[in-house]
PDB file of C-alpha atoms in Angstrom:
ATOM      1  CA  MET A   1      10.576   1.053 -21.403  1.00 77.00           C
ATOM      2  CA  PRO A   2      11.821  -0.025 -17.948  1.00 87.00           C
ATOM      3  CA  ASP A   3       9.941   1.063 -14.851  1.00 92.00           C
ATOM      4  CA  HIS A   4      11.170   4.367 -13.452  1.00 95.00           C
ATOM      5  CA  ILE A   5      12.040   4.341  -9.740  1.00 97.00           C
ATOM      6  CA  LEU A   6      12.521   7.558  -7.795  1.00 97.00           C
ATOM      7  CA  LEU A   7      14.969   6.897  -4.951  1.00 97.00           C
ATOM      8  CA  VAL A   8      14.718   9.532  -2.200  1.00 97.00           C
ATOM      9  CA  GLU A   9      17.756   9.019   0.017  1.00 96.00           C
ATOM     10  CA  ASP A  10      20.215  11.520   1.490  1.00 94.00           C
ATOM     11  CA  ASP A  11      22.991   9.002   2.225  1.00 94.00           C
ATOM     12  CA  PRO A  12      25.162   9.220  -0.918  1.00 95.00           C
ATOM     13  CA  ARG A  13      26.844   5.842  -0.420  1.00 95.00           C
ATOM     14  CA  LEU A  14      23.565   3.996   0.103  1.00 95.00           C
ATOM     15  CA  ALA A  15      21.956   5.873  -2.781  1.00 96.00           C
ATOM     16  CA  GLU A  16      24.819   4.940  -5.114  1.00 96.00           C
ATOM     17  CA  MET A  17      24.662   1.286  -4.085  1.00 96.00           C
ATOM     18  CA  LEU A  18      20.877   1.061  -4.505  1.00 96.00           C
ATOM     19  CA  THR A  19      20.943   2.915  -7.822  1.00 97.00           C
ATOM     20  CA  GLU A  20      23.482   0.457  -9.209  1.00 96.00           C
ATOM     21  CA  TYR A  21      21.625  -2.566  -7.808  1.00 96.00           C
ATOM     22  CA  LEU A  22      18.229  -1.502  -9.153  1.00 96.00           C
ATOM     23  CA  SER A  23      19.733  -0.530 -12.506  1.00 96.00           C
ATOM     24  CA  GLN A  24      21.205  -4.021 -12.816  1.00 96.00           C
ATOM     25  CA  ALA A  25      17.681  -5.346 -12.184  1.00 95.00           C
ATOM     26  CA  ALA A  26      16.517  -3.446 -15.294  1.00 94.00           C
ATOM     27  CA  PHE A  27      14.982  -0.434 -13.560  1.00 96.00           C
ATOM     28  CA  ARG A  28      15.537   3.173 -14.549  1.00 95.00           C
ATOM     29  CA  VAL A  29      16.523   5.022 -11.377  1.00 97.00           C
ATOM     30  CA  THR A  30      16.469   8.717 -10.538  1.00 96.00           C
ATOM     31  CA  HIS A  31      18.039   9.822  -7.256  1.00 97.00           C
ATOM     32  CA  ALA A  32      16.745  12.734  -5.171  1.00 96.00           C
ATOM     33  CA  SER A  33      18.727  13.641  -2.064  1.00 96.00           C
ATOM     34  CA  ASN A  34      16.000  15.699  -0.393  1.00 95.00           C
ATOM     35  CA  GLY A  35      12.241  16.019  -0.167  1.00 94.00           C
ATOM     36  CA  ARG A  36      11.804  19.108  -2.312  1.00 94.00           C
ATOM     37  CA  ALA A  37      13.702  17.572  -5.210  1.00 95.00           C
ATOM     38  CA  ALA A  38      11.605  14.416  -4.845  1.00 95.00           C
ATOM     39  CA  LEU A  39       8.330  16.331  -5.050  1.00 94.00           C
ATOM     40  CA  GLU A  40       9.555  18.189  -8.139  1.00 92.00           C
ATOM     41  CA  HIS A  41      10.265  14.865  -9.879  1.00 91.00           C
ATOM     42  CA  ILE A  42       6.856  13.490  -8.866  1.00 90.00           C
ATOM     43  CA  THR A  43       5.057  16.599 -10.082  1.00 87.00           C
ATOM     44  CA  ALA A  44       6.864  16.343 -13.404  1.00 85.00           C
ATOM     45  CA  GLY A  45       5.465  12.824 -13.814  1.00 81.00           C
ATOM     46  CA  ASP A  46       7.048   9.736 -15.395  1.00 87.00           C
ATOM     47  CA  VAL A  47       7.665   8.001 -12.045  1.00 93.00           C
ATOM     48  CA  ASP A  48       6.347   4.469 -11.509  1.00 93.00           C
ATOM     49  CA  ALA A  49       7.310   3.970  -7.850  1.00 95.00           C
ATOM     50  CA  VAL A  50       9.042   5.822  -5.030  1.00 96.00           C
ATOM     51  CA  ILE A  51      11.532   4.500  -2.488  1.00 97.00           C
ATOM     52  CA  LEU A  52      11.314   7.076   0.286  1.00 96.00           C
ATOM     53  CA  ASP A  53      13.666   7.458   3.233  1.00 93.00           C
ATOM     54  CA  LEU A  54      11.963   9.120   6.205  1.00 90.00           C
ATOM     55  CA  MET A  55      15.103  10.887   7.436  1.00 89.00           C
ATOM     56  CA  LEU A  56      15.738  13.709   4.948  1.00 93.00           C
ATOM     57  CA  PRO A  57      17.746  16.919   5.426  1.00 93.00           C
ATOM     58  CA  ASP A  58      15.121  19.467   4.410  1.00 93.00           C
ATOM     59  CA  MET A  59      11.763  17.966   5.396  1.00 91.00           C
ATOM     60  CA  ASP A  60      10.272  14.929   7.087  1.00 88.00           C
ATOM     61  CA  GLY A  61       9.705  11.956   4.797  1.00 89.00           C
ATOM     62  CA  LEU A  62       6.183  11.674   6.196  1.00 89.00           C
ATOM     63  CA  ASP A  63       5.462  15.176   4.918  1.00 91.00           C
ATOM     64  CA  VAL A  64       6.816  14.152   1.525  1.00 93.00           C
ATOM     65  CA  CYS A  65       4.457  11.166   1.546  1.00 91.00           C
ATOM     66  CA  ARG A  66       1.463  13.342   2.472  1.00 88.00           C
ATOM     67  CA  GLN A  67       2.189  15.825  -0.312  1.00 91.00           C
ATOM     68  CA  LEU A  68       2.819  13.021  -2.790  1.00 90.00           C
ATOM     69  CA  ARG A  69      -0.512  11.373  -1.954  1.00 86.00           C
ATOM     70  CA  ALA A  70      -2.291  14.669  -2.567  1.00 83.00           C
ATOM     71  CA  VAL A  71      -1.283  14.567  -6.238  1.00 83.00           C
ATOM     72  CA  SER A  72      -0.496  10.936  -7.095  1.00 84.00           C
ATOM     73  CA  ASP A  73      -1.321   7.313  -6.293  1.00 83.00           C
ATOM     74  CA  ILE A  74       2.055   5.900  -7.381  1.00 88.00           C
ATOM     75  CA  PRO A  75       3.359   3.143  -5.068  1.00 90.00           C
ATOM     76  CA  VAL A  76       5.552   4.219  -2.161  1.00 92.00           C
ATOM     77  CA  LEU A  77       8.017   2.020  -0.275  1.00 92.00           C
ATOM     78  CA  MET A  78       9.267   3.709   2.897  1.00 90.00           C
ATOM     79  CA  LEU A  79      12.711   3.148   4.377  1.00 91.00           C
ATOM     80  CA  THR A  80      12.755   3.549   8.165  1.00 84.00           C
ATOM     81  CA  ALA A  81      15.175   3.202  11.049  1.00 76.00           C
ATOM     82  CA  ARG A  82      14.642  -0.070  12.900  1.00 55.00           C
ATOM     83  CA  GLY A  83      13.231   1.549  16.048  1.00 56.00           C
ATOM     84  CA  ASP A  84      10.816   3.958  14.387  1.00 61.00           C
ATOM     85  CA  ALA A  85       7.647   1.883  14.777  1.00 67.00           C
ATOM     86  CA  ILE A  86       5.395   4.913  15.139  1.00 70.00           C
ATOM     87  CA  ASP A  87       6.742   6.397  11.896  1.00 69.00           C
ATOM     88  CA  ARG A  88       6.014   3.134  10.086  1.00 69.00           C
ATOM     89  CA  ILE A  89       2.439   3.141  11.384  1.00 73.00           C
ATOM     90  CA  ILE A  90       1.861   6.786  10.469  1.00 75.00           C
ATOM     91  CA  GLY A  91       3.428   6.252   7.056  1.00 74.00           C
ATOM     92  CA  LEU A  92       1.081   3.395   6.241  1.00 75.00           C
ATOM     93  CA  GLU A  93      -1.882   5.365   7.519  1.00 73.00           C
ATOM     94  CA  ILE A  94      -1.132   8.348   5.263  1.00 77.00           C
ATOM     95  CA  GLY A  95      -0.761   6.229   2.147  1.00 79.00           C
ATOM     96  CA  ALA A  96       2.552   4.381   1.897  1.00 85.00           C
ATOM     97  CA  ASP A  97       2.149   0.935   0.352  1.00 84.00           C
ATOM     98  CA  ASP A  98       4.889  -0.836   2.272  1.00 84.00           C
ATOM     99  CA  TYR A  99       7.900  -0.202   4.480  1.00 84.00           C
ATOM    100  CA  LEU A 100      11.341  -1.691   4.982  1.00 86.00           C
ATOM    101  CA  PRO A 101      13.396  -1.129   8.161  1.00 86.00           C
ATOM    102  CA  LYS A 102      17.096  -0.351   7.925  1.00 86.00           C
ATOM    103  CA  PRO A 103      19.440  -2.130   7.649  1.00 86.00           C
ATOM    104  CA  PHE A 104      17.991  -4.314   4.909  1.00 89.00           C
ATOM    105  CA  GLU A 105      19.088  -6.768   2.257  1.00 91.00           C
ATOM    106  CA  PRO A 106      19.008  -5.322  -1.273  1.00 92.00           C
ATOM    107  CA  ARG A 107      17.265  -8.497  -2.469  1.00 91.00           C
ATOM    108  CA  GLU A 108      14.363  -7.848  -0.094  1.00 90.00           C
ATOM    109  CA  LEU A 109      14.133  -4.247  -1.274  1.00 93.00           C
ATOM    110  CA  LEU A 110      14.001  -5.474  -4.866  1.00 92.00           C
ATOM    111  CA  ALA A 111      11.286  -8.029  -4.024  1.00 89.00           C
ATOM    112  CA  ARG A 112       9.129  -5.414  -2.329  1.00 88.00           C
ATOM    113  CA  VAL A 113       9.544  -2.918  -5.169  1.00 92.00           C
ATOM    114  CA  ARG A 114       8.544  -5.564  -7.692  1.00 89.00           C
ATOM    115  CA  ALA A 115       5.526  -6.508  -5.548  1.00 84.00           C
ATOM    116  CA  ILE A 116       4.098  -2.990  -5.319  1.00 84.00           C
ATOM    117  CA  LEU A 117       4.709  -2.439  -9.033  1.00 86.00           C
ATOM    118  CA  ARG A 118       3.064  -5.748  -9.909  1.00 81.00           C
ATOM    119  CA  ARG A 119      -0.053  -4.845  -7.943  1.00 72.00           C
ATOM    120  CA  ARG A 120      -0.266  -1.515  -9.759  1.00 69.00           C
ATOM    121  CA  VAL A 121       0.043  -3.153 -13.184  1.00 65.00           C
ATOM    122  CA  GLU A 122      -2.623  -5.727 -12.318  1.00 60.00           C
ATOM    123  CA  HIS A 123      -5.033  -3.004 -11.206  1.00 55.00           C
ATOM    124  CA  ARG A 124      -4.344  -0.890 -14.295  1.00 55.00           C
ATOM    125  CA  HIS A 125      -5.115  -3.750 -16.672  1.00 50.00           C
ATOM    126  CA  GLN A 126      -8.195  -5.175 -14.998  1.00 51.00           C
ATOM    127  CA  PRO A 127     -11.045  -5.425 -17.527  1.00 49.00           C
ATOM    128  CA  ASP A 128     -13.873  -3.121 -16.544  1.00 45.00           C
ATOM    129  CA  ASN A 129     -16.682  -3.640 -19.034  1.00 45.00           C
ATOM    130  CA  THR A 130     -17.216  -7.404 -19.092  1.00 42.00           C
ATOM    131  CA  PRO A 131     -20.365  -9.018 -17.646  1.00 42.00           C
ATOM    132  CA  GLN A 132     -18.188 -10.955 -15.190  1.00 43.00           C
ATOM    133  CA  ARG A 133     -16.651  -7.774 -13.791  1.00 42.00           C
ATOM    134  CA  ALA A 134     -20.042  -6.063 -13.582  1.00 41.00           C
ATOM    135  CA  ALA A 135     -21.406  -9.033 -11.649  1.00 47.00           C
ATOM    136  CA  GLU A 136     -18.658  -8.625  -9.070  1.00 69.00           C
ATOM    137  CA  PHE A 137     -19.931  -5.231  -7.911  1.00 80.00           C
ATOM    138  CA  LEU A 138     -20.550  -5.603  -4.172  1.00 89.00           C
ATOM    139  CA  ARG A 139     -23.018  -3.655  -2.056  1.00 89.00           C
ATOM    140  CA  PHE A 140     -23.415  -3.874   1.708  1.00 90.00           C
ATOM    141  CA  GLY A 141     -25.958  -1.262   2.686  1.00 89.00           C
ATOM    142  CA  ARG A 142     -24.265   2.135   2.423  1.00 91.00           C
ATOM    143  CA  LEU A 143     -20.923   0.597   1.421  1.00 93.00           C
ATOM    144  CA  GLU A 144     -20.281  -0.093  -2.268  1.00 92.00           C
ATOM    145  CA  ILE A 145     -17.198  -1.952  -3.534  1.00 92.00           C
ATOM    146  CA  ASP A 146     -16.460  -1.769  -7.255  1.00 88.00           C
ATOM    147  CA  PRO A 147     -13.608  -4.100  -8.289  1.00 84.00           C
ATOM    148  CA  ALA A 148     -13.676  -2.880 -11.889  1.00 77.00           C
ATOM    149  CA  ALA A 149     -13.053   0.719 -10.868  1.00 78.00           C
ATOM    150  CA  HIS A 150     -10.846  -0.373  -7.954  1.00 81.00           C
ATOM    151  CA  ALA A 151     -12.905   1.894  -5.723  1.00 86.00           C
ATOM    152  CA  ALA A 152     -15.013   1.752  -2.579  1.00 91.00           C
ATOM    153  CA  ARG A 153     -17.680   4.285  -1.653  1.00 91.00           C
ATOM    154  CA  LEU A 154     -19.533   4.947   1.576  1.00 91.00           C
ATOM    155  CA  ASP A 155     -22.758   6.914   1.100  1.00 90.00           C
ATOM    156  CA  GLY A 156     -21.501   7.610  -2.427  1.00 88.00           C
ATOM    157  CA  VAL A 157     -18.295   9.236  -1.161  1.00 90.00           C
ATOM    158  CA  PRO A 158     -15.012   7.593  -2.313  1.00 89.00           C
ATOM    159  CA  CYS A 159     -13.044   5.881   0.455  1.00 91.00           C
ATOM    160  CA  GLU A 160      -9.395   6.893   0.586  1.00 87.00           C
ATOM    161  CA  LEU A 161      -7.495   3.598   0.365  1.00 86.00           C
ATOM    162  CA  THR A 162      -4.176   2.543  -1.094  1.00 81.00           C
ATOM    163  CA  ALA A 163      -4.148  -0.208  -3.711  1.00 78.00           C
ATOM    164  CA  TYR A 164      -3.107  -2.765  -1.112  1.00 78.00           C
ATOM    165  CA  GLN A 165      -5.798  -1.648   1.331  1.00 86.00           C
ATOM    166  CA  PHE A 166      -8.473  -1.898  -1.351  1.00 87.00           C
ATOM    167  CA  ASP A 167      -7.295  -5.427  -2.167  1.00 86.00           C
ATOM    168  CA  LEU A 168      -7.604  -6.405   1.499  1.00 89.00           C
ATOM    169  CA  LEU A 169     -11.100  -4.926   1.689  1.00 92.00           C
ATOM    170  CA  LEU A 170     -12.149  -6.716  -1.491  1.00 91.00           C
ATOM    171  CA  VAL A 171     -10.872 -10.099  -0.280  1.00 90.00           C
ATOM    172  CA  LEU A 172     -12.731  -9.688   3.000  1.00 92.00           C
ATOM    173  CA  ALA A 173     -15.927  -8.601   1.249  1.00 92.00           C
ATOM    174  CA  ARG A 174     -15.822 -11.501  -1.207  1.00 90.00           C
ATOM    175  CA  HIS A 175     -15.672 -13.827   1.812  1.00 90.00           C
ATOM    176  CA  ALA A 176     -18.235 -11.931   3.901  1.00 89.00           C
ATOM    177  CA  GLY A 177     -19.373 -13.853   6.945  1.00 89.00           C
ATOM    178  CA  ARG A 178     -16.193 -15.963   7.101  1.00 89.00           C
ATOM    179  CA  VAL A 179     -13.285 -15.494   9.479  1.00 90.00           C
ATOM    180  CA  LEU A 180     -10.026 -15.156   7.548  1.00 88.00           C
ATOM    181  CA  SER A 181      -6.688 -15.598   9.270  1.00 86.00           C
ATOM    182  CA  ARG A 182      -3.673 -13.517   8.290  1.00 81.00           C
ATOM    183  CA  ASP A 183      -2.246 -16.519   6.448  1.00 79.00           C
ATOM    184  CA  SER A 184      -5.500 -16.989   4.545  1.00 82.00           C
ATOM    185  CA  LEU A 185      -5.564 -13.323   3.589  1.00 82.00           C
ATOM    186  CA  MET A 186      -1.999 -13.480   2.293  1.00 76.00           C
ATOM    187  CA  GLU A 187      -2.756 -16.596   0.284  1.00 75.00           C
ATOM    188  CA  LEU A 188      -5.813 -14.942  -1.248  1.00 77.00           C
ATOM    189  CA  LEU A 189      -3.678 -11.893  -2.005  1.00 73.00           C
ATOM    190  CA  LYS A 190      -1.392 -14.095  -4.120  1.00 62.00           C
ATOM    191  CA  GLY A 191       1.002 -15.053  -1.392  1.00 48.00           C
ATOM    192  CA  GLU A 192       2.781 -11.807  -0.656  1.00 47.00           C
ATOM    193  CA  ALA A 193       3.615 -13.025   2.838  1.00 42.00           C
ATOM    194  CA  MET A 194       6.031 -10.212   3.649  1.00 46.00           C
ATOM    195  CA  GLU A 195       3.058  -8.157   4.797  1.00 44.00           C
ATOM    196  CA  ALA A 196       1.946 -10.846   7.240  1.00 40.00           C
ATOM    197  CA  PHE A 197       5.476 -11.336   8.527  1.00 41.00           C
ATOM    198  CA  ASP A 198       5.895  -7.766   9.736  1.00 46.00           C
ATOM    199  CA  ARG A 199       2.240  -7.494  10.813  1.00 57.00           C
ATOM    200  CA  SER A 200       1.717  -4.271   8.886  1.00 71.00           C
ATOM    201  CA  ILE A 201      -1.544  -5.888   7.808  1.00 78.00           C
ATOM    202  CA  ASP A 202      -2.957  -4.787  11.179  1.00 81.00           C
ATOM    203  CA  VAL A 203      -2.114  -1.172  10.378  1.00 81.00           C
ATOM    204  CA  HIS A 204      -3.720  -1.499   6.951  1.00 86.00           C
ATOM    205  CA  MET A 205      -6.847  -2.898   8.600  1.00 89.00           C
ATOM    206  CA  SER A 206      -6.973   0.150  10.884  1.00 89.00           C
ATOM    207  CA  ARG A 207      -6.778   2.409   7.844  1.00 88.00           C
ATOM    208  CA  ILE A 208      -9.565   0.474   6.101  1.00 93.00           C
ATOM    209  CA  ARG A 209     -11.746   0.796   9.193  1.00 94.00           C
ATOM    210  CA  ALA A 210     -11.128   4.534   9.260  1.00 92.00           C
ATOM    211  CA  ALA A 211     -12.423   4.686   5.704  1.00 92.00           C
ATOM    212  CA  VAL A 212     -15.472   2.390   5.880  1.00 94.00           C
ATOM    213  CA  GLU A 213     -16.676   2.464   9.496  1.00 93.00           C
ATOM    214  CA  ASP A 214     -18.843   5.140  11.104  1.00 92.00           C
ATOM    215  CA  ASP A 215     -16.861   4.657  14.314  1.00 93.00           C
ATOM    216  CA  PRO A 216     -13.520   2.886  13.716  1.00 90.00           C
ATOM    217  CA  LYS A 217     -13.171   2.269  17.465  1.00 91.00           C
ATOM    218  CA  LYS A 218     -16.434   0.316  17.409  1.00 92.00           C
ATOM    219  CA  PRO A 219     -16.286  -1.424  14.022  1.00 92.00           C
ATOM    220  CA  ARG A 220     -19.397  -3.062  12.624  1.00 93.00           C
ATOM    221  CA  ARG A 221     -18.145  -4.075   9.194  1.00 93.00           C
ATOM    222  CA  ILE A 222     -14.619  -5.386   9.802  1.00 94.00           C
ATOM    223  CA  ILE A 223     -14.502  -7.381  13.021  1.00 93.00           C
ATOM    224  CA  THR A 224     -11.374  -8.701  14.726  1.00 91.00           C
ATOM    225  CA  VAL A 225     -11.892 -12.254  15.954  1.00 89.00           C
ATOM    226  CA  ARG A 226      -9.277 -12.628  18.674  1.00 87.00           C
ATOM    227  CA  GLY A 227      -6.795 -15.384  17.925  1.00 85.00           C
ATOM    228  CA  ALA A 228      -8.439 -16.210  14.594  1.00 87.00           C
ATOM    229  CA  GLY A 229      -8.324 -13.272  12.189  1.00 88.00           C
ATOM    230  CA  TYR A 230     -10.793 -10.855  10.596  1.00 92.00           C
ATOM    231  CA  LEU A 231     -14.430 -11.133   9.578  1.00 92.00           C
ATOM    232  CA  PHE A 232     -16.334  -8.904   7.165  1.00 92.00           C
ATOM    233  CA  ALA A 233     -19.863  -8.564   8.482  1.00 91.00           C
ATOM    234  CA  LYS A 234     -22.765  -8.275   6.053  1.00 84.00           C
ATOM    235  CA  VAL A 235     -24.010  -4.973   7.409  1.00 80.00           C
ATOM    236  CA  GLN A 236     -27.081  -3.715   5.521  1.00 77.00           C
ATOM    237  CA  ASP A 237     -27.496  -0.254   7.052  1.00 75.00           C
TER     238      ASP A 237
END
C-alpha cells in the first residue's frame, strides 16, 4: 500500500497542485484545510507523514505540531513563509523533522518527504536482538544511547528527540572525541545534505543539547568547535 501523506494547507490551489503531484509520485494523499481537521486525521491513525503549513485559518501550525507530537512520532515537514525564521526554529525545537520555505519547487518537497519517510522505515526495521546491535549500546556516564531501541536516556529518563535528532546524536557518540564538520555529519547521515544547506542542523543540535545536557547554555557533552564543527565529549559523570 502506498505511503499516506496528510497535507495540511489552507490554500486550495496549492493544495490541489501538491495533491496531484504527490499522487503522481505514488503517494496516497489526504488534504486537511485547517488544524482541527488535521488533528482528527492524525488521531484516527493511518498517516505516514504530515506536510504542515504554519499559516492555518483556525489555529497556529506550531500548535498543531505540538499536539501532534503529544500523540504521535510520525514525520512532519513544515511549510513556512520565507521570512519566518523564528517559526522554523521553534517548529524544529518542538518536534518537526524538516522545513521548507515558500515558495518552493515541488521536486524539492518530494525529495524531503521521501527523505523523512526513508529515515522512519530504516528505524522501524533495524534489527534489535542481534549480538552486533547489542554491542553498539553506548554509555557515557549518566547518558545511555541505545541504537536498537532508537532511544537515549539521561539518568534513566528518555530524552525527547526526533528521529533525525537521535541520528545526529548517535553519529556524534560513535565518533566521540573527534571533531565532525557539518559536511562530515551529513556524509555519515547518508548524504542528506539539504539539512546542512539550510543550517537547520544547528537548531537540531540545540534541541539535542536541551535533552542531554544539564545546562544547555554550558554544554559538556556536545561541544561547538568554532570554525570546525561539533565534538562529542566522553563525559563520565
